[in-house]
Amino acid sequence: MQTANGNYDATRYERPSVTVDVVIFTLISQQLHVLLVQRRHWPFEGLWAIPGGFINMDESLEDAARRELEEETGVRDVYLEQLYTFGAVGRDPRTRVISVAYIALVRDDQQQLRVSDESTDVQWFPVRTLPDALAFDHDQVLAYALGRLRSKLEYTTLAFQLLPEVFSILELKHIYEQILDEKLDKGNFYRKIKEADLLEETPLMREGRGRPTRLWRFRQDRATDKQFVFRWREDRIDK
Amino acid sequence: MQTANGNYDATRYERPSVTVDVVIFTLISQQLHVLLVQRRHWPFEGLWAIPGGFINMDESLEDAARRELEEETGVRDVYLEQLYTFGAVGRDPRTRVISVAYIALVRDDQQQLRVSDESTDVQWFPVRTLPDALAFDHDQVLAYALGRLRSKLEYTTLAFQLLPEVFSILELKHIYEQILDEKLDKGNFYRKIKEADLLEETPLMREGRGRPTRLWRFRQDRATDKQFVFRWREDRIDK
DNA sequence: TCAATAGTGTCTTTGAGACACTATCCG
DNA sequence: CGGATAGTGTCTCAAAGACACTATTGA
């Protein structure tokens, strides 16, 4: 018992294993992708899985998530947020495993992928074309993560974690469209994002085929203190 | 590693303890209350704590939450929802403890409180007058639970879990006011709740000092399939 | 009758959504 | 000039909020 009695004995109870799993999202050429590792060993040998691993006794859950992420995939410097804890009996055939799942958002850029000796491969998958079967209950974990991501976009500045340092407003709109999976009106998007006063104009422009576009920077200061509600639909709610 | 290698050995890693803690809310005479237990033993002997305890190897997290809740407090038949997992190093002086926290909502009614041998007392506290110090990091857990509860009220039918079978619309309004901690307009509340079509009229009336009031029942069917967005303010968002 | 509580109606303001318009580049 | 992309203006409609009004009871 956490409310234990005086003669508490830490070894009295059999203990489950605790892991952290990290669902990592990024944008690659404007498409939302998720990072998976291919398992080298039993169980689920050869299947793709969400990266993760056992926690150490002297690190917090979030530290464990960062460490595992780097060890298994080489990805660093991510935005991390706890998602949910999965603890069904039998979700891991080896032993009882409680898994604390995290969402990570990274800027595409040049994350240097690395394969650990636990895996045969590490790869970004577009969320629209995921492998058919995933190891463990990772299909559920992934679905849950996607749902949460979509829902949080509408009322947080999470999407900015996926963008490079400077970006155009229409690029930002494109991300929202990707993740929400619906078309947004250009004019309304401009209005809404300007009103929110979350962006800072830079002197930079980017040239393309038509009219050059202004580049903006995300105002870090507003990010945390001011909540950003970006709600075009009221019916997409994270259960 | 969850992505373990072929010669995985379940005993290779030292394992943390895993507990579930349950923050239980109810309404008592229209005030929001939370249930705490007073610890009989070290550590934090004599301090109030959120009820909880170690999970068994053969039960899911939610099952564990229900079991602990009943064992420690006698409370049953609750609405349960996972809140967050707390895992800071040193949050429990005995050993490394990962705690999966749940929120529970119960109808006041006649929950028969019971004191387990782990505790010297079990008591409902109004959320506005909580004990100064709580055991472990339970003040944080509780604050987090309250934040979540407030936020979810605005876009779910959670509040109905706190109400008796039949109730008046103004009672419902009162709950919202309690939990959101702001006054709501009577007319607007009537409009909004009627439009949502979540209530079913009963033939019952309740007499009081002035005009008698109609009693309503919550339409279970609408509860799950239809999302209820009850948003008067956009700025109260659960981080 | 009045005090007390329940419940309705209505005006104003805000903001989302649709969509047409203007701007600036290249060729 | 026209095609392509960037960015603005404006109308409409629905819903939130403020608030005044009516209804029904007991004393």
GROMACS .gro file of N, CA, C and O (backbone and C1' of nucleotides) in nm, chain A residues 185 187-188 191-192 209-212 232, chain C residues 15-19 22-26:
model
  110
  185ASP      N    1  -0.999   2.745  -4.456
  185ASP     CA    2  -1.010   2.864  -4.541
  185ASP      C    3  -0.892   2.955  -4.517
  185ASP      O    4  -0.858   2.989  -4.403
  187GLY      N    5  -0.837   3.282  -4.584
  187GLY     CA    6  -0.865   3.411  -4.523
  187GLY      C    7  -0.893   3.398  -4.374
  187GLY      O    8  -0.839   3.474  -4.293
  188ASN      N    9  -0.974   3.301  -4.339
  188ASN     CA   10  -1.006   3.283  -4.198
  188ASN      C   11  -0.883   3.244  -4.118
  188ASN      O   12  -0.867   3.286  -4.004
  191ARG      N   13  -0.678   3.555  -4.058
  191ARG     CA   14  -0.743   3.637  -3.955
  191ARG      C   15  -0.714   3.582  -3.816
  191ARG      O   16  -0.663   3.651  -3.728
  192LYS      N   17  -0.745   3.455  -3.800
  192LYS     CA   18  -0.734   3.391  -3.670
  192LYS      C   19  -0.591   3.395  -3.614
  192LYS      O   20  -0.568   3.426  -3.497
  209ARG      N   21   0.733   3.024  -5.691
  209ARG     CA   22   0.689   3.047  -5.827
  209ARG      C   23   0.607   3.175  -5.841
  209ARG      O   24   0.615   3.243  -5.941
  210GLY      N   25   0.525   3.201  -5.741
  210GLY     CA   26   0.440   3.320  -5.752
  210GLY      C   27   0.494   3.433  -5.668
  210GLY      O   28   0.615   3.455  -5.661
  211ARG      N   29   0.407   3.501  -5.601
  211ARG     CA   30   0.447   3.610  -5.513
  211ARG      C   31   0.529   3.556  -5.397
  211ARG      O   32   0.491   3.455  -5.337
  212PRO      N   33   0.640   3.619  -5.363
  212PRO     CA   34   0.722   3.572  -5.250
  212PRO      C   35   0.643   3.580  -5.121
  212PRO      O   36   0.549   3.661  -5.110
  232TRP      N   37  -1.201   2.544  -3.502
  232TRP     CA   38  -1.298   2.562  -3.609
  232TRP      C   39  -1.413   2.464  -3.593
  232TRP      O   40  -1.519   2.483  -3.643
  493DG       P   41  -1.468   3.811  -3.050
  493DG     O5'   42  -1.485   3.679  -3.135
  493DG     C5'   43  -1.571   3.574  -3.093
  493DG     C4'   44  -1.604   3.490  -3.213
  493DG     C3'   45  -1.490   3.482  -3.314
  493DG     O3'   46  -1.496   3.354  -3.374
  493DG     C1'   47  -1.679   3.559  -3.421
  494DA       P   48  -1.364   3.278  -3.414
  494DA     O5'   49  -1.420   3.154  -3.497
  494DA     C5'   50  -1.534   3.086  -3.447
  494DA     C4'   51  -1.621   3.040  -3.561
  494DA     C3'   52  -1.547   2.980  -3.679
  494DA     O3'   53  -1.621   2.868  -3.723
  494DA     C1'   54  -1.676   3.164  -3.753
  495DG       P   55  -1.553   2.764  -3.821
  495DG     O5'   56  -1.610   2.809  -3.963
  495DG     C5'   57  -1.747   2.792  -3.990
  495DG     C4'   58  -1.782   2.863  -4.117
  495DG     C3'   59  -1.695   2.824  -4.237
  495DG     O3'   60  -1.781   2.766  -4.333
  495DG     C1'   61  -1.727   3.058  -4.225
  496DA       P   62  -1.723   2.709  -4.472
  496DA     O5'   63  -1.778   2.814  -4.581
  496DA     C5'   64  -1.906   2.874  -4.564
  496DA     C4'   65  -1.926   2.981  -4.670
  496DA     C3'   66  -1.856   2.951  -4.804
  496DA     O3'   67  -1.943   2.991  -4.909
  496DA     C1'   68  -1.779   3.158  -4.719
  497DC       P   69  -1.910   2.948  -5.061
  497DC     O5'   70  -1.852   3.082  -5.123
  497DC     C5'   71  -1.906   3.208  -5.082
  497DC     C4'   72  -1.812   3.317  -5.126
  497DC     C3'   73  -1.720   3.279  -5.245
  497DC     O3'   74  -1.715   3.390  -5.332
  497DC     C1'   75  -1.597   3.377  -5.078
  500DT       P   76  -1.057   4.426  -5.689
  500DT     O5'   77  -0.915   4.430  -5.615
  500DT     C5'   78  -0.904   4.485  -5.484
  500DT     C4'   79  -0.768   4.448  -5.428
  500DT     C3'   80  -0.651   4.493  -5.516
  500DT     O3'   81  -0.557   4.559  -5.433
  500DT     C1'   82  -0.630   4.265  -5.460
  501DA       P   83  -0.420   4.610  -5.490
  501DA     O5'   84  -0.325   4.486  -5.460
  501DA     C5'   85  -0.285   4.464  -5.327
  501DA     C4'   86  -0.158   4.382  -5.328
  501DA     C3'   87  -0.049   4.432  -5.422
  501DA     O3'   88   0.072   4.423  -5.349
  501DA     C1'   89  -0.098   4.206  -5.472
  502DT       P   90   0.202   4.488  -5.404
  502DT     O5'   91   0.279   4.363  -5.462
  502DT     C5'   92   0.329   4.265  -5.371
  502DT     C4'   93   0.390   4.155  -5.451
  502DT     C3'   94   0.490   4.202  -5.557
  502DT     O3'   95   0.601   4.116  -5.549
  502DT     C1'   96   0.337   4.058  -5.653
  503DC       P   97   0.749   4.169  -5.576
  503DC     O5'   98   0.800   4.073  -5.693
  503DC     C5'   99   0.864   3.953  -5.659
  503DC     C4'  100   0.803   3.838  -5.736
  503DC     C3'  101   0.854   3.816  -5.876
  503DC     O3'  102   0.982   3.757  -5.872
  503DC     C1'  103   0.625   3.755  -5.852
  504DC       P  104   1.075   3.758  -5.994
  504DC     O5'  105   1.011   3.649  -6.093
  504DC     C5'  106   0.991   3.515  -6.048
  504DC     C4'  107   0.938   3.434  -6.164
  504DC     C3'  108   1.020   3.449  -6.291
  504DC     O3'  109   1.043   3.320  -6.347
  504DC     C1'  110   0.792   3.506  -6.333
   0.00000   0.00000   0.00000
